[in-house]
mmCIF file of C-alpha atoms and ligand atoms in Angstrom:
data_model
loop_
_atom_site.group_PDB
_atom_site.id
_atom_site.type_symbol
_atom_site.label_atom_id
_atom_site.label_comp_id
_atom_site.label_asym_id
_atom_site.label_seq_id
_atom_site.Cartn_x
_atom_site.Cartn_y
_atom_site.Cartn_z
ATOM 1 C CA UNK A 1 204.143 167.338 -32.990
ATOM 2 C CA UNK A 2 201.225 170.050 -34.256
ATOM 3 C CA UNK A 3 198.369 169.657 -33.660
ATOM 4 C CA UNK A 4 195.472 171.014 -36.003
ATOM 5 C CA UNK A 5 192.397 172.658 -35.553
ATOM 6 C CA UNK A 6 190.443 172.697 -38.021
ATOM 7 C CA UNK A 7 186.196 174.530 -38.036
ATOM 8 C CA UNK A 8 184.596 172.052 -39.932
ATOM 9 C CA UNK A 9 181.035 173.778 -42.116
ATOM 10 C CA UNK A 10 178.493 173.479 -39.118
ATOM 11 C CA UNK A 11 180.430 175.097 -36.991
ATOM 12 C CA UNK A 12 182.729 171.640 -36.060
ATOM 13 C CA UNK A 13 185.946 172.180 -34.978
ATOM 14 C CA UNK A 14 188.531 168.967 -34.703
ATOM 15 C CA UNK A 15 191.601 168.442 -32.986
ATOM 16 C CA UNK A 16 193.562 165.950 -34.831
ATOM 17 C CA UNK A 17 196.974 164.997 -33.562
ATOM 18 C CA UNK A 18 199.324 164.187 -36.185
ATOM 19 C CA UNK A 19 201.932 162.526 -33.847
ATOM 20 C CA UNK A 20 203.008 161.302 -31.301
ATOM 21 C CA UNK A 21 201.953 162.056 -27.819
ATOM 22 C CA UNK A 22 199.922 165.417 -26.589
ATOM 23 C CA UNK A 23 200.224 168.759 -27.669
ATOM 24 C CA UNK A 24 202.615 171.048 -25.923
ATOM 25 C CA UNK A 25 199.285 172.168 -23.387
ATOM 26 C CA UNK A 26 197.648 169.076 -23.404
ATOM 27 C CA UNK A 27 195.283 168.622 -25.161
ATOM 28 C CA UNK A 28 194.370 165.376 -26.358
ATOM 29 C CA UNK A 29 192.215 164.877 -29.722
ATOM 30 C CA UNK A 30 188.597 163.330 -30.043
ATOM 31 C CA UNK A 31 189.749 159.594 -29.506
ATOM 32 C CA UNK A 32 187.921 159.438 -25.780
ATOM 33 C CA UNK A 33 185.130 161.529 -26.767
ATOM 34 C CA UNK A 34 184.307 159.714 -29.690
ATOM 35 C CA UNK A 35 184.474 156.494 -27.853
ATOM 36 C CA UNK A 36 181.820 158.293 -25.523
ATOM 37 C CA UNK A 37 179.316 158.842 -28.050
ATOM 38 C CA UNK A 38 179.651 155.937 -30.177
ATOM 39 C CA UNK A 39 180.163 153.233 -28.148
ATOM 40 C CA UNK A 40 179.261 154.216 -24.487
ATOM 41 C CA UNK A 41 175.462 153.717 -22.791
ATOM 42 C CA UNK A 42 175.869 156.672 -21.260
ATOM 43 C CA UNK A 43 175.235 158.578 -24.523
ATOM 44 C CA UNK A 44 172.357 157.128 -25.302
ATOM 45 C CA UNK A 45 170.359 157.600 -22.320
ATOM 46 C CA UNK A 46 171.637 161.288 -22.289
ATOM 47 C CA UNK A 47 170.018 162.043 -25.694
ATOM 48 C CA UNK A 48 167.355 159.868 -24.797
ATOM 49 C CA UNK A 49 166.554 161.380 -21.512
ATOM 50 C CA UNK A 50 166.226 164.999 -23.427
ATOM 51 C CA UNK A 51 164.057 163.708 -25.930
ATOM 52 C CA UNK A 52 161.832 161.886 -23.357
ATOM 53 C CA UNK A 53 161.639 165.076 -21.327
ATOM 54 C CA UNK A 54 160.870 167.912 -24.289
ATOM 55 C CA UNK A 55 157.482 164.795 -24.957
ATOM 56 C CA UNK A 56 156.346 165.169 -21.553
ATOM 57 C CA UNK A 57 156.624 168.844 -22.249
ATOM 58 C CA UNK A 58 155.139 169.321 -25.201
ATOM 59 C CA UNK A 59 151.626 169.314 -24.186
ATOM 60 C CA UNK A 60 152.047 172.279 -21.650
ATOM 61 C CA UNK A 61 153.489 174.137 -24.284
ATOM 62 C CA UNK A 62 150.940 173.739 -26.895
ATOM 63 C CA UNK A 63 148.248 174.988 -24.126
ATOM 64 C CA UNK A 64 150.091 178.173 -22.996
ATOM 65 C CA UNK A 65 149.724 180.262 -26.312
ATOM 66 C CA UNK A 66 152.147 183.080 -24.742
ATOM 67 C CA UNK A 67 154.686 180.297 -24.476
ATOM 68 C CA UNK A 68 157.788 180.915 -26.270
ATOM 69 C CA UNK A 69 161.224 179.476 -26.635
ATOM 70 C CA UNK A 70 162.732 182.240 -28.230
ATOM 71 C CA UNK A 71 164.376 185.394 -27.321
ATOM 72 C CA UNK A 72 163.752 186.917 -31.105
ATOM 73 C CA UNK A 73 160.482 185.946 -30.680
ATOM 74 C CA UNK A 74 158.995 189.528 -30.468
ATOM 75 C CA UNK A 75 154.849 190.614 -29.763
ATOM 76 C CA UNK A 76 151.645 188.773 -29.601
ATOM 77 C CA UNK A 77 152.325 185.305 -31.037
ATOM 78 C CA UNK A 78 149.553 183.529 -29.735
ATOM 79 C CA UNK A 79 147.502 183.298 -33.078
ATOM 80 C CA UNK A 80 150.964 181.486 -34.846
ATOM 81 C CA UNK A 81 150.696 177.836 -35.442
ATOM 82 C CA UNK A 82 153.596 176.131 -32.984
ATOM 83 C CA UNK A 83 156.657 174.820 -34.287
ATOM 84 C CA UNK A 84 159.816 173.461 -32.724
ATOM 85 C CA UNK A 85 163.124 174.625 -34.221
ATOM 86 C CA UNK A 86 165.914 172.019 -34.401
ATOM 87 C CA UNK A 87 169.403 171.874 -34.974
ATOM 88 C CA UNK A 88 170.692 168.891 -37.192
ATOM 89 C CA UNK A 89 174.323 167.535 -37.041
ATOM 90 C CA UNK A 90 174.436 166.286 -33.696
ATOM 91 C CA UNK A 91 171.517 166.802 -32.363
ATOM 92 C CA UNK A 92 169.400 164.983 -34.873
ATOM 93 C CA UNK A 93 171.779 163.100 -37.039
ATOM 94 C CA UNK A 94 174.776 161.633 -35.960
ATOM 95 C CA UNK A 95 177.942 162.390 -37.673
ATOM 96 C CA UNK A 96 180.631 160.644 -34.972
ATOM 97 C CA UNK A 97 181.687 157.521 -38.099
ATOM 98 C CA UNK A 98 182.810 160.907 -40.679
ATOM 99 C CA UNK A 99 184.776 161.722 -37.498
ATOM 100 C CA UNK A 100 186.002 158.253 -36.484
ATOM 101 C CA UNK A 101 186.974 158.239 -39.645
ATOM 102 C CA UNK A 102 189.325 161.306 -39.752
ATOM 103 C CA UNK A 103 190.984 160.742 -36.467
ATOM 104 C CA UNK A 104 191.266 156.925 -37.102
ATOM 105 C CA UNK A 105 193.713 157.844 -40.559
ATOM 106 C CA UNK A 106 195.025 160.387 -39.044
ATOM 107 C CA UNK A 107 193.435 162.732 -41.278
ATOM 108 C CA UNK A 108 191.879 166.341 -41.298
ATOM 109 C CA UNK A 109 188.445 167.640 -41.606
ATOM 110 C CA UNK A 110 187.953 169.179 -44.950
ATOM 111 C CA UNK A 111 185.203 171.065 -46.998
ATOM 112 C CA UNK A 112 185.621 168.156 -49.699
ATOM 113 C CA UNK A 113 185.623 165.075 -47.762
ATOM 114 C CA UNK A 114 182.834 166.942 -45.300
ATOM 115 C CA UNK A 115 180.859 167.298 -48.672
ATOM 116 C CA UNK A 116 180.831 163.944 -49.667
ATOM 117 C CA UNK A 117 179.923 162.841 -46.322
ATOM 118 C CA UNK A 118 177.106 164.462 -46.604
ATOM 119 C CA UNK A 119 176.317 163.460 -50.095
ATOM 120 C CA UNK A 120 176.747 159.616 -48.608
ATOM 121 C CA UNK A 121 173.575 159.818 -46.468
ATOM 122 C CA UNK A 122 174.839 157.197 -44.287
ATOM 123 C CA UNK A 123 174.093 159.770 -41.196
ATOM 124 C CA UNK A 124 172.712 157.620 -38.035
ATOM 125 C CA UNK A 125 169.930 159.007 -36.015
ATOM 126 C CA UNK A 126 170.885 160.691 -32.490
ATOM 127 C CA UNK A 127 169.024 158.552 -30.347
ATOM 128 C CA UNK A 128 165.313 159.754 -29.316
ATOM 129 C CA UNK A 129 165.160 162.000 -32.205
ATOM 130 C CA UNK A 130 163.889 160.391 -34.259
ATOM 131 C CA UNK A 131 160.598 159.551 -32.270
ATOM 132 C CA UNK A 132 160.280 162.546 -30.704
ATOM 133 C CA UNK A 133 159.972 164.387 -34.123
ATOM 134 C CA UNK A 134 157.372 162.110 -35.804
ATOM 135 C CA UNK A 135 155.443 162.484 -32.188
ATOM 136 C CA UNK A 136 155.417 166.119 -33.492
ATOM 137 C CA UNK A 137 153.346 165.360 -36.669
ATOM 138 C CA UNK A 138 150.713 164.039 -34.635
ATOM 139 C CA UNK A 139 150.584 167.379 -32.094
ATOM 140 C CA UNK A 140 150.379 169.034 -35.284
ATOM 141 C CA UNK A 141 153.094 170.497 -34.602
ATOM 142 C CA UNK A 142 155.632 172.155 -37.269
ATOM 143 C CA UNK A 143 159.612 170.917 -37.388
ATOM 144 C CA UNK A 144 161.766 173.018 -38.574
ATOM 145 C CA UNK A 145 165.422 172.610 -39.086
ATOM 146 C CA UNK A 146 168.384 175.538 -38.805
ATOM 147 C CA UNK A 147 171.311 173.635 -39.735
ATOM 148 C CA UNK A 148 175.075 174.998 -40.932
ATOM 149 C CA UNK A 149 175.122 172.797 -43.267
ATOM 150 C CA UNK A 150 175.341 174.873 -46.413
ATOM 151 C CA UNK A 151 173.599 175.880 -49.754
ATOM 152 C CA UNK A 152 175.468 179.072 -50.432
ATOM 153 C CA UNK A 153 174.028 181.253 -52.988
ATOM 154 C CA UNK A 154 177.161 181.421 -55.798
ATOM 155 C CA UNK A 155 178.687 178.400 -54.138
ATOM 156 C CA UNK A 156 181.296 177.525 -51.985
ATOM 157 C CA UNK A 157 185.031 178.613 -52.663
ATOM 158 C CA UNK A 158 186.084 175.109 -51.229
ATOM 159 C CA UNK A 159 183.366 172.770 -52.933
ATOM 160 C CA UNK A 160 181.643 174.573 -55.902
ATOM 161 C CA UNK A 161 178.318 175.641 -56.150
ATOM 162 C CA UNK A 162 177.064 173.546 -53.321
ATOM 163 C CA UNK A 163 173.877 173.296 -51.585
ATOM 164 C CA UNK A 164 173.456 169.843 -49.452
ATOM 165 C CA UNK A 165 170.021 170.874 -48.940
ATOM 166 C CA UNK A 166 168.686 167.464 -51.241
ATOM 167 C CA UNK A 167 171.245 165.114 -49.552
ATOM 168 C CA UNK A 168 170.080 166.307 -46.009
ATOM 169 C CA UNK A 169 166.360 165.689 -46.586
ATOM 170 C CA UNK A 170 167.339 162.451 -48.449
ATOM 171 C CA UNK A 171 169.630 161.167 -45.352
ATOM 172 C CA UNK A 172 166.665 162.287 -42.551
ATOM 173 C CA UNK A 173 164.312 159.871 -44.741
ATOM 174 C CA UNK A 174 166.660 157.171 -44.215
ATOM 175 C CA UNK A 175 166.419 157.531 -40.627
ATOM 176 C CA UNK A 176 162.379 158.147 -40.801
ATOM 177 C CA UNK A 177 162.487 161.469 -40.826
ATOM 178 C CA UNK A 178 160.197 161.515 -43.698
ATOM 179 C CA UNK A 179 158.783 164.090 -45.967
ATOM 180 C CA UNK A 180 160.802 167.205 -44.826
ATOM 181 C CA UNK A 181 160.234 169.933 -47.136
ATOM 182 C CA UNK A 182 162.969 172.538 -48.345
ATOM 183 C CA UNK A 183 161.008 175.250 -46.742
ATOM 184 C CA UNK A 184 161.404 173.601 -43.649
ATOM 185 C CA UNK A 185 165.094 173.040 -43.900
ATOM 186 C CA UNK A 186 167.507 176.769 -43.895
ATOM 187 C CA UNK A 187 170.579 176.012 -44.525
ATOM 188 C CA UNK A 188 173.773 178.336 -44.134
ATOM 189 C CA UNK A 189 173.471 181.148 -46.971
ATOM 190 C CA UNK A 190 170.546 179.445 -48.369
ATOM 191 C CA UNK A 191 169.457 183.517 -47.859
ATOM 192 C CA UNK A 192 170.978 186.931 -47.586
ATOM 193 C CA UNK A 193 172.170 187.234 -43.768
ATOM 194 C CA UNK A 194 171.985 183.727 -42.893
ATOM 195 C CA UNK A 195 175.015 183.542 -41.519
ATOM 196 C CA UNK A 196 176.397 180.447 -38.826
ATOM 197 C CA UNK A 197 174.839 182.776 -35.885
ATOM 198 C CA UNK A 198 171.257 181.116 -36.266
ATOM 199 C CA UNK A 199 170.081 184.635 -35.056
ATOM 200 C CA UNK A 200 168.485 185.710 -38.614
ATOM 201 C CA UNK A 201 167.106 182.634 -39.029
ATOM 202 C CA UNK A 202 165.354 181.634 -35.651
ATOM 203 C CA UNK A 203 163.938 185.716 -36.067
ATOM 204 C CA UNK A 204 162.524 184.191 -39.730
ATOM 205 C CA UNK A 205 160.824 181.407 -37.897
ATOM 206 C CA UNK A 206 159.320 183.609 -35.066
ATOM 207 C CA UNK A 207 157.486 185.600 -37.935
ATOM 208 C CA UNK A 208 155.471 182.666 -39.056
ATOM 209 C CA UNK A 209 155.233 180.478 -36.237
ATOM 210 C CA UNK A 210 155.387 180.514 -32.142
ATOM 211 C CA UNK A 211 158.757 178.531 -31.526
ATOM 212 C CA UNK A 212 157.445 176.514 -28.678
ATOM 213 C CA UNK A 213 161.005 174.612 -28.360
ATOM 214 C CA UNK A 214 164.773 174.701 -29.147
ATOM 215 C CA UNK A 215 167.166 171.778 -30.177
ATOM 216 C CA UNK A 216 170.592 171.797 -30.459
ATOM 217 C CA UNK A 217 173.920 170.600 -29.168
ATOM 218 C CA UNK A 218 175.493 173.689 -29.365
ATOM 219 C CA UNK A 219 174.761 177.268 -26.994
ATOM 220 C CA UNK A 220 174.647 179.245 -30.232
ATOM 221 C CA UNK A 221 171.425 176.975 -31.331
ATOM 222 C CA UNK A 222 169.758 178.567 -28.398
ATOM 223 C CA UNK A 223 170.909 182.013 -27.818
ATOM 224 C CA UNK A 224 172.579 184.832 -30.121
ATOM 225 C CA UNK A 225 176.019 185.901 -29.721
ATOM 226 C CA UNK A 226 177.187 182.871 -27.861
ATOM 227 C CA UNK A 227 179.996 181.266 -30.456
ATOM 228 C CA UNK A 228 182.759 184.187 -30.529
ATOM 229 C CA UNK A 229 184.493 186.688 -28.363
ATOM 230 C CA UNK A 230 182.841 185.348 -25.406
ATOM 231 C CA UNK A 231 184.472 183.644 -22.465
ATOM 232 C CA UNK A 232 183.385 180.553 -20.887
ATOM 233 C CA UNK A 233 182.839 182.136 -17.614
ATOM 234 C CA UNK A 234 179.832 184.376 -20.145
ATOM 235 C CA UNK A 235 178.558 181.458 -21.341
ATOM 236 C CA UNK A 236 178.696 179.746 -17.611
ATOM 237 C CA UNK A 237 176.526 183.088 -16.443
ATOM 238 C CA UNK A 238 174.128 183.144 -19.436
ATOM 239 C CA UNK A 239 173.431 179.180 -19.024
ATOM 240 C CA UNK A 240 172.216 180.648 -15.712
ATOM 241 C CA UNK A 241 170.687 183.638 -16.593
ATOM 242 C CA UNK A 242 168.017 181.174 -18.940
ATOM 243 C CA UNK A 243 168.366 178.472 -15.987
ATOM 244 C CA UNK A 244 164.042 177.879 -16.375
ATOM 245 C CA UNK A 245 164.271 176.864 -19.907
ATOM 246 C CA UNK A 246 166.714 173.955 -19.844
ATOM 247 C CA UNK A 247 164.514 170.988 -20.374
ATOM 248 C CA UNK A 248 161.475 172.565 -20.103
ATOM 249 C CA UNK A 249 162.041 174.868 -23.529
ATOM 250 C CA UNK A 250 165.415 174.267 -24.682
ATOM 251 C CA UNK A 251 167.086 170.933 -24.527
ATOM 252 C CA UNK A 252 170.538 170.347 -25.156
ATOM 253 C CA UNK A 253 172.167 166.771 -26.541
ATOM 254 C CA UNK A 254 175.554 166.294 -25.520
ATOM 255 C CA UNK A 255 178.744 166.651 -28.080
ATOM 256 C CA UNK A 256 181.994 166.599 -26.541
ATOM 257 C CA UNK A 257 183.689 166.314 -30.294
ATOM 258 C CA UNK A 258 183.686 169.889 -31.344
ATOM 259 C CA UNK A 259 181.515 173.265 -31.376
ATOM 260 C CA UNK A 260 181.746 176.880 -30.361
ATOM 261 C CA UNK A 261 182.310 175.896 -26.209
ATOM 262 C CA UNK A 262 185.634 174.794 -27.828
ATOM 263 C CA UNK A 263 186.290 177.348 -31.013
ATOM 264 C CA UNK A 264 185.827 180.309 -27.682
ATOM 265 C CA UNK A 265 188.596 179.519 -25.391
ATOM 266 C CA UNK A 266 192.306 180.666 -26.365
ATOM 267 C CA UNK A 267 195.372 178.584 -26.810
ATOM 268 C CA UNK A 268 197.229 177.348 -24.611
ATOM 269 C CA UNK A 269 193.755 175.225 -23.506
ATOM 270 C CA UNK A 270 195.371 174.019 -20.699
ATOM 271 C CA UNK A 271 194.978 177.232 -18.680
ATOM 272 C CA UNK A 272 190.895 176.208 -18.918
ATOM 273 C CA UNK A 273 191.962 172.706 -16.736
ATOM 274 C CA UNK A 274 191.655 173.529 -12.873
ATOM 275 C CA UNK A 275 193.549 171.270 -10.795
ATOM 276 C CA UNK A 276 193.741 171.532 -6.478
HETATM 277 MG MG1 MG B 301 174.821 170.723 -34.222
#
């Protein structure tokens, strides 16, 4: 039977098998991996462990005024206040029921339904996040968020003149994120050129502030050019290339459910699984 792929607004991209058995290369949908994240212990400690590490961290970064996490972070920056840039969906709220949901009814991801998600709130924290941001507020130390999730200047062609900008801040109060302000939050076309490559936006940040760390769960919340028309043995070198920030500036929480590592390779997937 087909199989559908579907890019879901922050850049998500589903699998969702509509019958029986595996796709013609193999490919199974999101059942195991969202039994990883939502019900294994294994999760937890992962996100956990990054959060626990970019605290220990924070301190030497604060110190070292030429330290940077970013590459569009351009000239002196040592007289900008620091802030940390993080992603959202996945790396600070946890989206895995919306997508229990669509691969337990055998559904589809969809603009609407991903809308009114949203506009639910019900959004768990990733574990660690949480803490690790209001630890920020006491380092004096600016949050800011680059999300895909959308507020598109003359709407959306799929869900209207949308901008989840009021639900997002809402839904990170309900998990004690508290108090984030809309200037802190850019959202997808909230702006001219603020496109799903975070590029234009992370370059925004560097102006006012030194970006001390990086959050995400996907490469493209770290580095430019990352998401498309790249292949995974790119992304393999660049992961290497940057090998010194990983945990010490950038720290990555695991998704196994969708994102640009998947939206890159070409069909059939199965010629990405080695075997001996
Ligand atoms: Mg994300």
């Amino acid at each position: 039977m087909k199989n559908f792929y579907r890019s879901i607004c922050p850049g998500v991209l589903l699998l969702l098998s509509t019958g029986s058995g595996l796709a013609a290369d193999g490919a199974n949908n999101n059942f195991n991996s969202l039994l990883w994240m939502q019900a294994s212990a294994e999760y937890k400690a992962n996100t956990t462990q990054a959060y626990n590490t970019a605290l220990r961290n924070i301190d030497a970064a604060l110190r070292d005024r030429k330290w940077t996490a970013a590459k569009e972070q351009v000239g002196d920056c040592s007289s900008l206040p620091p802030a940390i840039v993080m992603d959202i969906d996945e790396t600070v709220l946890d989206n895995s029921r919306y997508m229990g949901k669509v691969v337990l009814e055998g559904g589809e991801w969809s603009p609407v339904t991903w809308n009114e998600w949203v506009a639910l709130q019900s959004a768990t924290a990733v574990p660690g996040a949480v803490e690790f941001i209001n630890a920020m507020k006491g380092k004096h130390v600016r949050v800011i968020f680059i999300s895909n999730r959308e507020c598109m200047k003359g709407g959306n062609p799929g869900t209207g003149n949308n901008c989840q900008e009021a639900g997002t801040i809402e839904n990170l109060a309900k998990v004690g994120v508290a108090g984030v302000l809309p200037e802190d939050l850019l959202l997808l076309g909230e702006r001219d050129g603020w496109t799903s490559e975070k590029k234009s936006r992370r370059e925004y940040v560097s102006k006012k502030y030194r970006i001390v760390m990086l959050f995400g769960d996907d490469f493209g919340d770290f580095l430019p050019d990352v998401k498309s028309n790249i292949t995974p043995q790119e992304r393999d070198r660049l992961v290497g290339e940057n090998k010194k920030n990983w945990g010490r500036k950038w720290f990555m929480l695991p998704n196994p459910t969708y994102g640009s590592w998947i939206n890159i390779l070409r069909d059939p997937k199965s010629q990405y699984i080695m075997k001996y």
